[in-house]
C-alpha positions as a printed Julia matrix, in Angstrom:
232×3 Matrix{Float64}:
  -3.27   18.07   10.33
  -4.85   15.2    12.28
  -3.03   11.91   12.54
  -4.62    8.68   11.39
  -1.97    6.15   12.44
   0.01    6.14   15.67
   2.78    3.57   16.11
   4.43    3.47   19.53
   7.46    1.36   20.51
   6.57   -1.29   17.94
   8.74   -4.42   17.79
   8.47   -7.83   16.16
  11.09  -10.57   16.05
  11.4   -13.94   14.35
  13.57  -15.93   16.72
  16.68  -13.82   17.3
  16.07  -11.61   14.25
  14.35   -8.29   14.95
  12.23   -7.57   11.87
  10.81   -4.36   13.38
  12.78   -2.77   16.19
  11.16   -0.22   18.53
   9.54    1.98   15.87
   7.47    5.01   16.87
   5.74    7.0    14.14
   2.64    9.11   13.5
   1.15    9.27   10.0
  -1.5    11.8     8.91
  -4.68   11.63    6.91
  -4.79   12.85    3.34
  -1.27   11.79    2.31
   0.27    9.2     0.0
   3.28    7.81    1.83
   6.09    5.66    0.43
   7.36    2.87    2.7
  10.86    2.35    1.37
  13.83    0.21    2.3
  16.05   -2.6     1.01
  15.1    -6.26    1.29
  15.01   -7.37    4.9
  14.28   -3.9     6.25
  11.01   -4.91    7.95
   8.52   -3.32    5.55
   6.4    -6.44    5.03
   6.32   -7.19    8.75
   5.17   -3.63    9.48
   2.49   -3.89    6.78
   1.18   -7.15    8.22
   0.98   -5.62   11.7
  -0.92   -2.62   10.31
  -3.41   -5.09    8.83
  -3.7    -7.15   11.99
  -2.16  -10.18   10.29
   0.75  -10.28   12.76
   0.75   -9.49   16.47
   3.55   -7.25   17.79
   5.92   -8.55   20.45
   5.89   -5.08   22.01
   4.35   -1.68   21.39
   1.08   -0.71   19.77
  -0.61    0.56   16.62
  -3.82    2.56   16.53
  -5.77    3.59   13.42
  -8.14    6.47   14.01
  -7.59    5.98   17.74
  -8.66    2.34   17.61
  -6.1    -0.41   18.41
  -5.37   -2.66   15.43
  -7.64   -5.68   15.59
 -11.23   -6.56   14.71
 -12.22   -2.9    15.14
  -9.82   -1.71   12.41
  -9.93   -4.51    9.85
 -13.03   -3.05    8.19
 -11.26    0.32    7.89
  -8.13   -0.93    6.1
  -7.96   -1.81    2.37
  -4.97   -4.06    1.72
  -3.34   -5.01   -1.57
  -0.82   -7.82   -0.96
   2.21   -8.35   -3.17
   0.86  -11.53   -4.74
  -2.36  -12.77   -6.36
  -4.85  -13.96   -3.76
  -8.08  -14.3    -5.79
  -9.5   -17.63   -6.97
  -8.7   -17.7   -10.68
 -11.67  -19.99  -11.43
 -14.06  -17.14  -10.48
 -15.35  -14.49  -12.84
 -14.65  -10.84  -12.06
 -18.37  -10.33  -11.35
 -18.31  -13.15   -8.79
 -15.35  -11.49   -7.09
 -17.16   -8.13   -7.09
 -20.17   -9.75   -5.43
 -17.89  -11.34   -2.84
 -16.41   -7.93   -2.02
 -19.92   -6.45   -1.75
 -20.83   -9.12    0.8
 -17.57   -8.79    2.72
 -16.95   -5.02    2.78
 -19.71   -2.55    3.6
 -17.64    0.29    2.08
 -17.16   -1.41   -1.31
 -18.72    0.3    -4.37
 -19.57   -2.2    -7.1
 -20.6     0.66   -9.41
 -17.2     2.29   -9.02
 -15.42   -1.0    -9.71
 -17.52   -1.63  -12.83
 -16.81    1.9   -14.06
 -13.06    1.39  -13.65
 -13.21   -1.97  -15.41
 -15.17   -0.41  -18.28
 -12.52    2.31  -18.63
 -10.0    -0.47  -19.28
 -12.24   -2.45  -21.59
 -12.15   -5.44  -19.23
 -15.25   -7.65  -19.47
 -16.4    -8.4   -15.89
 -18.01  -11.68  -17.01
 -14.65  -13.31  -17.82
 -12.76  -15.59  -15.45
  -9.65  -14.26  -13.77
  -7.53  -17.06  -15.22
  -8.12  -15.67  -18.73
  -6.54  -12.29  -17.91
  -2.95  -11.24  -18.55
  -0.72  -10.66  -15.53
  -1.05   -6.89  -15.97
  -4.84   -7.0   -16.09
  -4.98   -9.25  -13.02
  -2.89   -6.65  -11.18
  -5.28   -3.92  -12.34
  -8.35   -5.88  -11.23
  -6.88   -6.44   -7.78
  -6.08   -2.74   -7.45
  -9.57   -1.76   -8.64
 -11.06   -3.98   -5.92
  -9.0    -2.24   -3.24
  -9.49    1.31   -4.54
 -13.26    0.81   -4.88
 -13.5     0.76   -1.1
 -14.07    3.91    0.94
 -11.42    2.99    3.52
  -9.51    5.04    6.09
  -6.2     3.39    5.22
  -5.01    1.85    1.96
  -1.92   -0.35    2.22
  -0.46   -1.31   -1.15
   2.45   -3.76   -1.17
   4.43   -3.56   -4.45
   1.42   -2.46   -6.54
   3.46   -1.84   -9.72
   5.93   -4.73   -9.58
   6.0    -7.03  -12.59
   3.85   -4.91  -14.89
   4.83   -2.89  -17.95
   5.34    0.92  -17.83
   1.92    1.66  -19.35
   0.24   -0.5   -16.69
   2.26    1.26  -14.0
   0.98    4.63  -15.16
  -2.6     3.37  -15.06
  -2.15    1.93  -11.57
  -0.67    5.17  -10.22
  -3.45    7.25  -11.8
  -6.03    4.92  -10.28
  -4.5     5.36   -6.84
  -4.45    9.17   -7.1
  -7.95    9.49   -8.55
  -9.81    7.02   -6.35
  -8.6     7.03   -2.77
 -10.66    8.72   -0.08
  -8.99   12.18    0.36
  -9.43   11.89    4.13
  -7.58    8.58    4.09
  -3.91    7.65    4.17
  -2.28    5.59    1.41
   0.89    3.63    2.18
   2.78    2.27   -0.83
   5.63   -0.18   -0.28
   7.81   -0.47   -3.39
  11.3    -0.98   -4.77
  10.43    0.99   -7.92
  10.99    4.37   -6.32
  11.65    6.36   -9.48
   8.3     5.24  -10.92
   6.21    5.94   -7.84
   7.83    9.03   -6.29
   5.81   11.41   -8.48
   2.67   10.48   -6.52
   4.22   10.49   -3.03
   3.75   13.24   -0.45
   5.96   11.73    2.26
   8.4     8.86    2.7
   9.39    6.46    5.45
  12.84    4.87    5.14
  13.51    1.62    7.03
  16.66   -0.47    7.47
  17.24   -3.62    9.56
  13.91   -3.07   11.32
  14.7     0.5    12.34
  13.1     3.76   11.26
  15.8     5.69    9.4
  13.83    8.68    8.14
  10.33   10.1     7.97
   9.98   13.29    5.97
   8.16   14.96    3.1
   9.18   14.53   -0.53
   9.41   18.32   -0.85
  11.81   18.43    2.08
  14.17   15.95    0.39
  14.14   17.95   -2.82
  14.62   21.32   -1.09
  17.2    20.32    1.55
  19.21   17.81   -0.47
  18.57   18.87   -4.06
  17.84   15.28   -5.04
  14.98   13.11   -6.13
  13.66   10.6    -3.62
  15.23    7.8    -5.66
  18.66    9.52   -5.7
  18.51   10.3    -1.98
  17.43    6.75   -1.17
  20.45    5.41   -3.08
  22.71    7.78   -1.13
  21.29    6.82    2.27
  21.38    3.09    1.57
  24.63    2.96   -0.4
  26.59   -0.2     0.36
């Protein structure tokens, strides 16, 4: 299986604190990968470097053989862990903005997903519930035909029914030749969609393996094994 992402000797520090410490990792196409670790493990810093929002102190990242930078930004669809859209805009205005900004964005696909939820695209974002805002943001990301989807806490703060919808949307709508990275603390909710997991702690790579391997070798769910590995 061909690799999409290659991380080599990657490090990033804030003052004397190493947020990411000499990580090397290769991630394939066609997989949904959980990026898991306790608070302060370096997940967010790694995500920002994958998106070109932070520059490494050392090491490199390539996506499809291209170093992270202007050449990869159009190939990565990023869902941050907080609302970033102007709430005074209507959903249609936001869709048009995405059409202008991303050549791989499908407005028809986004409208179809909105219709399946009964969300009126003519309404302003500020009129939506928190759960529906989360869904709209995810629909925007998953309506792109990207090489890499990076989703930071996509199911945090929403009810169980909304979580199920979000996970179904991820499974049904990502490019099958792409890689999806999901960073989350809600492991038990998301592990049913994961193919592989990356465990991080204190900026270090602790484990990279398949979900099937954890279940077969350790006889545990990903959530149970995570709790064992990171037990205080």
